[in-house]
Short mmCIF file of C-alpha atoms in Angstrom, two decimals:
data_model
loop_
_atom_site.label_atom_id
_atom_site.label_comp_id
_atom_site.label_asym_id
_atom_site.label_seq_id
_atom_site.Cartn_x
_atom_site.Cartn_y
_atom_site.Cartn_z
CA MET A 1 100.97 -18.02 246.19
CA LEU A 2 97.67 -18.01 247.82
CA PRO A 3 94.62 -15.96 246.55
CA SER A 4 93.51 -13.56 249.45
CA LEU A 5 89.94 -13.18 247.88
CA ALA A 6 89.34 -16.91 246.91
CA TRP A 7 86.90 -17.32 249.85
CA ARG A 8 84.89 -14.24 248.80
CA TRP A 9 84.44 -15.47 245.12
CA VAL A 10 83.44 -18.88 246.20
CA SER A 11 80.67 -17.50 248.39
CA LEU A 12 79.37 -15.33 245.67
CA TRP A 13 79.87 -17.99 242.89
CA GLY A 14 76.74 -18.74 241.14
CA ALA A 15 75.54 -15.18 240.30
CA PHE A 16 78.11 -14.09 237.65
CA ARG A 17 81.10 -16.35 237.31
CA PRO A 18 81.63 -18.68 234.33
CA GLY A 19 82.49 -21.76 236.16
CA SER A 20 81.88 -23.96 239.20
CA CYS A 21 83.53 -25.08 242.39
CA THR A 22 84.73 -28.55 242.05
CA ASP A 23 86.78 -31.13 244.07
CA ILE A 24 90.43 -31.32 243.27
CA LEU A 25 91.64 -34.80 241.88
CA LEU A 26 95.06 -35.59 242.49
CA SER A 27 97.24 -37.99 240.53
CA ASN A 28 98.24 -41.16 242.09
CA ALA A 29 101.10 -41.95 239.71
CA PRO A 30 104.19 -43.33 241.44
CA LEU A 31 107.19 -41.05 242.39
CA GLY A 32 110.92 -41.21 241.97
CA PRO A 33 113.09 -42.17 244.97
CA GLN A 34 114.34 -38.90 245.65
CA PHE A 35 112.05 -37.76 248.43
CA PRO A 36 111.65 -40.74 250.93
CA PHE A 37 109.19 -38.84 253.21
CA SER A 38 105.11 -38.54 253.20
CA GLY A 39 103.22 -35.95 255.14
CA VAL A 40 105.92 -33.74 256.09
CA ASP A 41 105.86 -30.93 253.53
CA ASP A 42 102.98 -28.76 252.70
CA ARG A 43 103.76 -28.97 248.97
CA GLU A 44 103.19 -32.75 248.81
CA ASP A 45 100.04 -33.34 246.71
CA TRP A 46 99.72 -29.71 246.05
CA PRO A 47 97.23 -27.99 246.97
CA ALA A 48 95.59 -30.71 249.20
CA VAL A 49 97.05 -29.13 252.39
CA PHE A 50 95.40 -25.79 251.82
CA TYR A 51 92.52 -26.51 249.40
CA ASN A 52 90.27 -29.51 248.48
CA ARG A 53 88.12 -27.60 246.02
CA THR A 54 88.84 -25.00 243.37
CA CYS A 55 87.22 -23.08 240.65
CA GLN A 56 86.57 -25.05 237.44
CA CYS A 57 86.28 -22.27 234.80
CA LEU A 58 84.18 -22.59 231.40
CA GLY A 59 85.24 -21.59 227.93
CA ASN A 60 88.24 -19.35 227.58
CA PHE A 61 88.14 -18.15 231.19
CA MET A 62 90.51 -19.04 233.87
CA GLY A 63 91.87 -17.63 237.25
CA PHE A 64 91.27 -18.45 240.86
CA ASN A 65 87.76 -16.89 240.39
CA CYS A 66 87.42 -17.40 236.73
CA GLY A 67 87.92 -13.64 236.21
CA ASP A 68 90.71 -13.83 233.87
CA CYS A 69 91.04 -15.00 230.16
CA LYS A 70 93.16 -17.86 229.23
CA PHE A 71 96.78 -16.86 228.08
CA ASN A 72 95.75 -16.89 224.32
CA PHE A 73 92.62 -14.79 224.62
CA ALA A 74 91.57 -11.33 225.64
CA GLY A 75 88.56 -9.03 226.01
CA PRO A 76 85.45 -8.85 228.40
CA ASN A 77 84.16 -12.11 227.00
CA CYS A 78 87.67 -13.83 226.57
CA ASP A 79 86.63 -14.28 222.82
CA GLU A 80 89.41 -12.31 221.35
CA ARG A 81 92.29 -14.64 220.40
CA LYS A 82 95.63 -13.29 221.06
CA MET A 83 99.20 -13.71 219.67
CA ARG A 84 101.72 -11.77 221.54
CA VAL A 85 105.43 -11.76 220.59
CA ARG A 86 108.33 -11.42 222.95
CA ARG A 87 111.07 -9.43 221.58
CA ASP A 88 114.83 -9.19 221.84
CA ILE A 89 115.40 -6.37 224.48
CA TYR A 90 118.12 -4.90 222.16
CA ARG A 91 115.40 -4.55 219.56
CA LEU A 92 112.99 -2.57 221.59
CA SER A 93 112.66 1.08 221.03
CA THR A 94 113.91 3.31 223.59
CA ARG A 95 110.22 4.20 224.48
CA ASP A 96 109.53 0.34 224.79
CA LYS A 97 112.58 -0.43 226.71
CA ASP A 98 111.97 2.50 229.19
CA GLN A 99 108.37 1.28 229.53
CA PHE A 100 109.40 -2.17 230.47
CA LEU A 101 111.74 -0.90 233.10
CA ALA A 102 109.03 1.35 234.36
CA TYR A 103 106.63 -1.41 234.75
CA LEU A 104 109.27 -3.42 236.64
CA ASN A 105 109.73 -0.72 239.14
CA LEU A 106 105.72 -0.12 239.40
CA ALA A 107 105.57 -3.80 240.06
CA LYS A 108 108.03 -3.53 242.96
CA HIS A 109 106.14 -0.79 244.46
CA THR A 110 102.56 -1.98 244.22
CA THR A 111 100.80 -4.31 246.58
CA SER A 112 99.12 -7.21 244.91
CA ARG A 113 95.31 -7.01 244.95
CA ASP A 114 94.65 -10.74 244.62
CA PHE A 115 97.35 -12.63 246.31
CA VAL A 116 99.15 -12.93 249.68
CA ILE A 117 101.98 -15.14 250.87
CA ALA A 118 102.24 -17.74 253.47
CA THR A 119 104.56 -16.87 256.33
CA GLY A 120 104.28 -20.18 258.10
CA THR A 121 103.68 -23.86 257.43
CA TYR A 122 100.36 -25.27 257.76
CA ALA A 123 101.48 -26.97 261.08
CA GLN A 124 102.68 -23.63 262.36
CA MET A 125 99.23 -22.17 261.59
CA ASN A 126 97.67 -24.77 263.94
CA ASN A 127 96.36 -26.67 260.97
CA GLY A 128 94.86 -23.53 259.53
CA SER A 129 93.15 -22.07 262.77
CA ALA A 130 95.83 -19.50 263.20
CA PRO A 131 96.42 -18.23 259.72
CA MET A 132 99.75 -16.73 258.91
CA PHE A 133 99.71 -14.75 255.69
CA ARG A 134 100.99 -11.35 254.43
CA ASP A 135 100.46 -8.74 251.73
CA ILE A 136 103.28 -8.58 249.18
CA ASN A 137 104.20 -6.38 246.22
CA VAL A 138 103.60 -7.62 242.70
CA TYR A 139 107.20 -8.18 241.90
CA ASP A 140 108.20 -9.86 245.10
CA LEU A 141 105.14 -12.17 244.76
CA PHE A 142 107.01 -13.88 242.13
CA VAL A 143 110.24 -13.91 243.89
CA TRP A 144 108.64 -15.72 246.90
CA MET A 145 106.88 -18.15 244.52
CA HIS A 146 110.39 -18.86 243.26
CA TYR A 147 111.68 -19.39 246.76
CA TYR A 148 108.79 -21.33 247.97
CA VAL A 149 108.82 -23.94 245.04
CA SER A 150 112.53 -24.65 245.58
CA ARG A 151 112.89 -24.39 249.44
CA ASP A 152 114.22 -27.12 251.34
CA THR A 153 111.76 -29.39 253.44
CA LEU A 154 111.59 -28.54 257.21
CA LEU A 155 111.92 -31.65 259.23
CA GLY A 156 111.89 -30.32 262.69
CA GLY A 157 114.48 -29.51 265.05
CA THR A 158 117.48 -28.56 263.00
CA ASN A 159 116.93 -31.05 260.36
CA VAL A 160 115.98 -30.37 256.86
CA TRP A 161 115.97 -32.20 253.48
CA ARG A 162 117.79 -30.57 250.60
CA ASP A 163 117.17 -33.00 247.82
CA ILE A 164 113.89 -31.58 246.81
CA ASP A 165 112.86 -28.96 244.35
CA PHE A 166 109.36 -28.70 242.73
CA ALA A 167 110.63 -26.44 239.70
CA HIS A 168 114.25 -27.58 239.11
CA GLU A 169 116.60 -30.58 238.55
CA ALA A 170 113.60 -32.71 237.00
CA PRO A 171 111.18 -32.69 234.05
CA GLY A 172 108.99 -29.78 235.50
CA PHE A 173 111.86 -27.33 235.14
CA LEU A 174 110.90 -26.02 231.66
CA PRO A 175 107.05 -26.18 231.93
CA TRP A 176 107.21 -24.59 235.43
CA HIS A 177 109.23 -21.60 234.29
CA ARG A 178 106.99 -21.27 231.20
CA LEU A 179 103.90 -20.93 233.32
CA PHE A 180 105.75 -18.57 235.72
CA LEU A 181 106.66 -16.18 232.93
CA LEU A 182 103.03 -16.41 231.65
CA MET A 183 101.55 -15.56 235.07
CA TRP A 184 104.14 -12.68 235.52
CA GLU A 185 103.16 -11.22 232.31
CA GLN A 186 99.44 -11.51 233.09
CA GLU A 187 99.80 -9.75 236.45
CA ILE A 188 101.78 -6.83 234.63
CA ARG A 189 99.02 -6.37 232.07
CA LYS A 190 96.51 -6.25 234.90
CA LEU A 191 98.77 -3.71 236.90
CA THR A 192 99.32 -1.51 233.74
CA GLY A 193 96.31 -1.99 231.56
CA ASN A 194 98.58 -2.76 228.61
CA GLU A 195 97.14 -5.98 227.18
CA ASN A 196 99.94 -6.24 224.66
CA PHE A 197 102.78 -6.37 227.10
CA THR A 198 105.27 -9.23 226.85
CA ILE A 199 108.60 -9.84 228.61
CA PRO A 200 111.67 -9.13 226.32
CA TYR A 201 114.51 -11.78 226.11
CA TRP A 202 118.18 -11.45 226.46
CA ASP A 203 119.96 -13.56 223.73
CA TRP A 204 123.13 -14.40 225.57
CA ARG A 205 124.59 -16.91 222.99
CA ASP A 206 128.40 -16.12 222.49
CA ALA A 207 128.24 -13.03 224.85
CA GLN A 208 131.78 -12.32 226.32
CA SER A 209 130.16 -10.39 229.18
CA CYS A 210 126.81 -9.21 230.73
CA ASP A 211 125.60 -6.97 227.95
CA VAL A 212 122.59 -5.96 229.83
CA CYS A 213 124.53 -4.94 232.93
CA THR A 214 124.43 -1.20 232.12
CA ASP A 215 122.42 1.81 233.56
CA GLU A 216 120.62 2.03 230.25
CA TYR A 217 119.24 -1.71 230.82
CA MET A 218 119.37 -3.67 233.83
CA GLY A 219 121.89 -1.83 236.03
CA GLY A 220 125.66 -1.18 235.71
CA ARG A 221 128.29 -1.85 238.19
CA HIS A 222 128.78 0.34 241.29
CA PRO A 223 131.83 2.71 240.81
CA SER A 224 133.41 1.75 244.35
CA ASN A 225 131.78 -1.62 245.26
CA PRO A 226 131.78 -4.19 242.53
CA ASN A 227 129.05 -6.35 244.34
CA LEU A 228 126.55 -3.49 244.06
CA LEU A 229 124.72 -1.82 241.30
CA SER A 230 125.38 1.71 240.04
CA PRO A 231 123.44 4.26 241.81
CA ALA A 232 122.40 5.68 238.46
CA SER A 233 120.12 2.75 238.09
CA PHE A 234 116.79 2.56 240.13
CA PHE A 235 117.54 -1.11 240.66
CA SER A 236 120.18 -0.10 243.07
CA SER A 237 117.66 0.85 245.62
CA TRP A 238 115.65 -2.41 245.36
CA GLN A 239 115.45 -4.58 248.37
CA VAL A 240 115.69 -8.37 248.08
CA ILE A 241 113.75 -11.12 249.87
CA CYS A 242 114.03 -14.78 250.60
CA SER A 243 117.81 -14.81 250.10
CA HIS A 244 118.80 -16.34 253.45
CA SER A 245 117.76 -19.91 253.13
CA GLU A 246 120.19 -21.27 255.75
CA GLU A 247 118.76 -18.85 258.37
CA TYR A 248 115.16 -20.01 257.54
CA ASN A 249 116.29 -23.58 257.80
CA SER A 250 117.99 -23.17 261.12
CA ARG A 251 114.80 -21.50 262.52
CA GLN A 252 112.63 -23.97 260.75
CA GLU A 253 110.70 -21.05 259.36
CA LEU A 254 109.56 -19.83 255.91
CA CYS A 255 110.69 -16.69 254.15
CA ASN A 256 108.14 -14.13 255.42
CA GLY A 257 108.86 -11.23 252.65
CA THR A 258 110.99 -9.27 255.03
CA THR A 259 113.60 -7.20 253.21
CA GLU A 260 117.17 -8.25 253.39
CA GLY A 261 119.34 -5.59 251.63
CA PRO A 262 120.14 -4.54 248.05
CA ILE A 263 120.57 -6.77 244.92
CA LEU A 264 124.04 -8.19 244.73
CA ARG A 265 125.72 -8.74 241.30
CA ASN A 266 129.22 -8.96 240.44
CA PRO A 267 129.22 -10.63 236.79
CA GLY A 268 132.19 -12.41 235.69
CA ASN A 269 134.05 -12.62 239.09
CA HIS A 270 132.79 -16.09 239.76
CA ASP A 271 134.40 -19.51 240.00
CA LYS A 272 135.82 -20.04 236.54
CA ARG A 273 136.59 -23.65 237.30
CA ARG A 274 132.79 -24.38 237.64
CA THR A 275 131.71 -21.91 234.77
CA PRO A 276 134.56 -21.23 232.29
CA ARG A 277 132.55 -19.17 230.08
CA LEU A 278 129.14 -18.13 228.96
CA PRO A 279 127.16 -20.47 226.66
CA SER A 280 127.88 -20.55 222.91
CA SER A 281 125.70 -20.87 219.85
CA ALA A 282 127.30 -24.36 219.52
CA ASP A 283 126.25 -25.33 222.98
CA VAL A 284 122.69 -24.37 222.24
CA GLU A 285 122.52 -26.04 218.88
CA PHE A 286 123.93 -29.29 220.35
CA CYS A 287 121.32 -29.16 223.08
CA LEU A 288 118.50 -28.68 220.28
CA SER A 289 119.85 -31.84 218.63
CA LEU A 290 119.10 -34.03 221.45
CA THR A 291 115.92 -36.11 220.71
CA GLN A 292 115.00 -37.20 224.36
CA TYR A 293 113.26 -34.68 226.43
CA GLU A 294 113.96 -36.72 229.48
CA ALA A 295 116.19 -39.67 230.32
CA GLY A 296 117.24 -42.14 233.04
CA THR A 297 116.79 -40.84 236.56
CA MET A 298 115.01 -37.85 235.40
CA ASP A 299 116.98 -35.65 237.73
CA LYS A 300 120.25 -33.72 237.78
CA MET A 301 122.13 -37.04 237.03
CA ALA A 302 120.27 -37.73 233.71
CA ASN A 303 122.33 -38.26 230.63
CA PHE A 304 121.28 -37.47 227.03
CA SER A 305 118.32 -35.49 228.34
CA PHE A 306 117.48 -32.37 226.55
CA ARG A 307 116.10 -30.88 229.80
CA ASN A 308 119.06 -31.63 231.96
CA THR A 309 121.34 -30.28 229.38
CA LEU A 310 119.52 -27.15 228.95
CA GLU A 311 119.23 -26.63 232.68
CA GLY A 312 122.94 -26.86 232.83
CA PHE A 313 123.82 -30.12 234.64
CA ALA A 314 125.06 -32.06 231.68
CA ASN A 315 128.00 -31.17 229.50
CA PRO A 316 126.81 -29.05 226.44
CA SER A 317 129.08 -31.17 224.03
CA THR A 318 128.26 -34.70 225.12
CA ALA A 319 124.99 -34.49 227.13
CA ILE A 320 126.73 -36.43 229.96
CA SER A 321 125.83 -35.29 233.35
CA ASN A 322 128.46 -33.51 235.15
CA THR A 323 127.30 -31.67 238.39
CA SER A 324 130.67 -30.03 239.05
CA GLN A 325 130.25 -27.88 235.94
CA SER A 326 127.40 -25.30 235.34
CA SER A 327 126.60 -24.74 231.70
CA LEU A 328 123.65 -23.07 229.64
CA HIS A 329 120.97 -22.20 231.88
CA ASN A 330 123.01 -22.63 235.04
CA ALA A 331 126.01 -20.86 233.71
CA LEU A 332 124.10 -17.40 233.57
CA HIS A 333 123.24 -17.73 237.18
CA ILE A 334 126.55 -18.66 238.34
CA TYR A 335 128.17 -15.99 236.17
CA MET A 336 126.05 -13.18 237.68
CA ASN A 337 127.89 -13.95 241.04
CA GLY A 338 125.25 -12.46 243.40
CA SER A 339 121.53 -12.65 244.06
CA MET A 340 120.84 -14.50 240.92
CA SER A 341 123.34 -17.26 241.70
CA GLU A 342 121.38 -18.78 244.79
CA VAL A 343 118.39 -20.66 243.52
CA GLN A 344 115.83 -19.85 246.06
CA GLY A 345 116.26 -16.00 245.85
CA SER A 346 117.42 -15.77 242.18
CA ALA A 347 114.45 -13.99 240.95
CA ASN A 348 115.32 -11.04 243.08
CA ASP A 349 117.51 -9.82 240.19
CA PRO A 350 115.28 -8.63 237.17
CA ILE A 351 117.80 -10.11 234.76
CA PHE A 352 116.43 -13.37 235.79
CA ILE A 353 113.28 -12.59 233.72
CA LEU A 354 115.16 -11.97 230.56
CA HIS A 355 117.33 -14.99 230.99
CA HIS A 356 114.36 -17.29 231.54
CA ALA A 357 112.51 -15.70 228.67
CA PHE A 358 115.39 -16.74 226.48
CA VAL A 359 115.71 -20.23 228.01
CA ASP A 360 111.97 -20.68 227.28
CA SER A 361 112.69 -19.82 223.70
CA ILE A 362 115.14 -22.66 223.39
CA PHE A 363 112.66 -25.00 224.92
CA GLU A 364 110.20 -23.76 222.13
CA GLN A 365 112.66 -24.29 219.50
CA TRP A 366 113.17 -27.98 220.59
CA LEU A 367 109.43 -28.39 220.77
CA ARG A 368 108.99 -27.17 217.13
CA ARG A 369 111.95 -29.12 215.91
CA HIS A 370 111.15 -32.55 217.41
CA GLN A 371 107.21 -32.10 217.76
CA PRO A 372 106.90 -34.62 220.65
CA LEU A 373 103.51 -35.80 221.84
CA ARG A 374 102.30 -34.73 225.06
CA GLU A 375 102.90 -38.40 226.15
CA VAL A 376 106.72 -37.76 225.86
CA TYR A 377 106.45 -35.88 229.04
CA PRO A 378 107.15 -38.42 231.91
CA ALA A 379 103.87 -39.76 233.39
CA ALA A 380 105.36 -41.48 236.47
CA ASN A 381 108.57 -42.11 238.37
CA ALA A 382 109.69 -38.45 238.27
CA PRO A 383 111.00 -36.66 241.38
CA ILE A 384 108.05 -35.41 243.49
CA GLY A 385 105.98 -32.70 241.85
CA HIS A 386 107.27 -33.44 238.42
CA ASN A 387 105.00 -36.11 236.95
CA ARG A 388 102.91 -35.03 233.90
CA GLU A 389 99.65 -34.88 235.89
CA SER A 390 101.19 -33.27 239.09
CA TYR A 391 99.85 -29.85 239.98
CA MET A 392 102.57 -27.19 239.86
CA VAL A 393 103.30 -25.63 243.11
CA PRO A 394 102.46 -22.93 244.34
CA PHE A 395 100.10 -21.86 241.50
CA ILE A 396 96.45 -21.05 241.99
CA PRO A 397 94.45 -21.62 239.83
CA LEU A 398 95.82 -25.26 239.24
CA TYR A 399 97.89 -26.14 236.35
CA ARG A 400 99.57 -29.45 235.44
CA ASN A 401 103.08 -29.90 234.19
CA GLY A 402 101.88 -31.62 230.93
CA GLU A 403 99.73 -28.65 230.04
CA PHE A 404 102.64 -26.61 229.21
CA PHE A 405 104.44 -29.19 227.19
CA ILE A 406 103.11 -27.69 224.10
CA SER A 407 104.00 -24.92 221.53
CA SER A 408 104.05 -21.38 222.80
CA ARG A 409 101.70 -20.46 219.93
CA ASP A 410 98.92 -22.63 221.50
CA LEU A 411 99.57 -20.51 224.67
CA GLY A 412 99.24 -17.23 222.76
CA TYR A 413 102.80 -15.98 222.39
CA ASP A 414 105.84 -16.29 220.14
CA TYR A 415 109.37 -15.16 219.99
CA GLU A 416 110.60 -12.39 217.52
CA TYR A 417 113.34 -14.62 216.19
CA LEU A 418 110.97 -17.50 215.73
CA ALA A 419 107.93 -15.68 214.59
CA ASN A 420 108.35 -16.63 210.90
CA PRO A 421 108.55 -20.38 211.14
CA ALA A 422 110.70 -22.15 208.58
CA ASN A 423 109.02 -24.78 206.20
CA PRO A 424 109.59 -28.43 206.71
CA PHE A 425 112.60 -28.47 204.32
CA GLN A 426 114.14 -25.67 206.15
CA ASN A 427 113.52 -27.34 209.36
CA PHE A 428 115.25 -30.54 208.07
CA PHE A 429 118.35 -28.52 207.08
CA GLU A 430 118.40 -26.04 209.76
CA PRO A 431 121.04 -27.95 211.97
CA TYR A 432 123.47 -28.17 208.91
CA LEU A 433 122.74 -24.61 208.01
CA GLU A 434 123.55 -23.40 211.69
CA GLN A 435 126.89 -25.52 211.34
CA ALA A 436 127.64 -23.77 208.08
CA ARG A 437 126.83 -20.35 209.52
CA GLN A 438 129.39 -21.06 212.47
CA ILE A 439 132.23 -22.20 210.12
CA TRP A 440 131.42 -19.55 207.35
CA PRO A 441 133.95 -16.99 208.63
CA TRP A 442 136.62 -19.55 208.41
CA LEU A 443 135.64 -20.69 205.02
CA VAL A 444 135.70 -17.02 203.84
CA GLY A 445 139.04 -16.46 205.63
CA ALA A 446 140.51 -19.73 203.95
CA ALA A 447 139.29 -18.81 200.52
CA VAL A 448 140.88 -15.33 200.99
CA VAL A 449 144.19 -16.81 202.20
CA GLY A 450 144.08 -19.20 199.26
CA ALA A 451 143.53 -16.54 196.77
CA ILE A 452 146.33 -14.62 197.98
CA ILE A 453 148.68 -17.63 198.00
CA MET A 454 147.64 -18.45 194.48
CA LEU A 455 148.28 -14.95 193.29
CA ILE A 456 151.87 -14.96 194.90
CA VAL A 457 152.62 -18.34 193.48
CA SER A 458 151.31 -17.20 189.93
CA LEU A 459 153.55 -14.01 190.23
CA GLY A 460 156.48 -16.10 191.22
CA ILE A 461 156.09 -18.39 188.25
CA LEU A 462 155.82 -15.66 185.72
CA ARG A 463 158.76 -13.95 187.33
CA CYS A 464 160.91 -17.23 186.92
CA ARG A 465 159.78 -17.72 183.46
CA LYS A 466 160.76 -14.21 182.57
CA LYS A 467 164.24 -14.73 184.36
CA LYS A 468 164.67 -17.87 182.29
CA ARG A 469 164.11 -16.29 179.09
CA ILE A 470 166.50 -13.42 179.88
CA SER A 471 169.14 -15.85 181.16
CA GLU A 472 168.91 -17.91 177.97
CA GLU A 473 169.41 -14.85 175.71
CA THR A 474 172.39 -13.63 177.60
CA GLN A 475 174.05 -16.87 178.49
CA PRO A 476 177.84 -16.79 177.48
CA LEU A 477 179.01 -18.58 174.25
CA LEU A 478 181.80 -20.24 176.10
CA MET A 479 181.14 -23.45 178.30
CA GLU A 480 183.33 -25.48 180.25
CA SER A 481 185.11 -27.84 178.24
CA ASP A 482 183.40 -30.87 179.48
CA ASP A 483 180.06 -29.56 178.38
CA TYR A 484 180.98 -29.43 174.86
CA GLN A 485 180.93 -33.21 174.80
CA HIS A 486 177.15 -33.22 175.72
CA VAL A 487 175.58 -30.19 174.33
CA THR A 488 175.30 -28.98 170.74
CA TYR A 489 175.74 -25.24 170.80
CA GLN A 490 173.57 -23.15 168.36
CA SER A 491 173.60 -19.43 168.01
CA HIS A 492 170.38 -17.48 168.35
CA VAL A 493 171.39 -14.27 166.90
#
């Protein structure tokens, strides 16, 4: 994501922008062993290949030209503190839900005023002397960003390096997507003028199917082709980009934003061996109970890592890495069985936004429950791009991973179901209360069954006693001769 107007603001800087142009200082913390190359990928030491200076904004201003407010401020002078609330999509009014869908469609059909995408590597641009950039619409800008951050490294010829991702499979997964959603909200606000806009979330815990896959929401299933969306949804006319990663690799090219066909989605008809079911409340609660944000190798092989478990590479009951299974976050992507199931182009499906908003809310729950210091986020030896002080690819202005390892309330937003925080006493007992809520229906059922059994037993005892009294009163006066020897008969007339 590169600002098309950055040069203009830099040249006009001093007159009216609250900031200054400063040199970029890169972290020199050691990296993990996952990427054994140097100088072959434009994303290394981001953004040094493209920029050596950027705008350093003052006060509550931010942006590539300091023309925006920080996420938790608004107003012409960025002095109005904001706390926006992300809501459950099912709790939106019909008006708000329709407005959200209309904003998505508007973003898909409006060219970004501030950003262009790179359609070639820096080497293909002849070290910058032959620029290769292209305009893009606001929605697809974020699709391209998600592609670019997760694409393979092009090594020349037919060679690529696949074990690299600046936003997944490592500590930066949650901070990166947190910033991604914040930037997305900000662009929609600028596009629509709605300063209070927030992304809704889809709470998929215990879902039995794709509840939002209806024409009222994110598009239903096509009546004759299960891989396509219903023509009754305007999402069926959307065209995807950046979905042919193997073609780009074979040509040693980047995705250039060319359209590649409709959104594909066939929820539930996925590989059940890899993803047997959608995530449960118990899965989420176990994940939240993990005390370590990151652990071990700090990649998809990490055990007992909250990040790796939430991302979906570890078993949600044991936190042991199992890359043959996809759980929690990954499970939703696999379940959708289409455009959303391929990492690089997954943001083409607008369900991506709802899904990641809920994933971010789980991250927020963990931050509030465990209250980690920023130093808990790894400072060194994480995979490339994931150290605490590494700048996140491909964002301009620049943000470091550690800057988003903080509560959402410090970034100006909250979640509807978290907006009224429990007191410390409640926080302590919340895990136990959650377990109680999960088994409560069984307890009630057991109590009802027990009461019925007791009633039946009591009625049986009363009936037996009654029969005994009757039998004693009507018993014959004659007994077998042997009984006379042991029993003294008495008349009860």
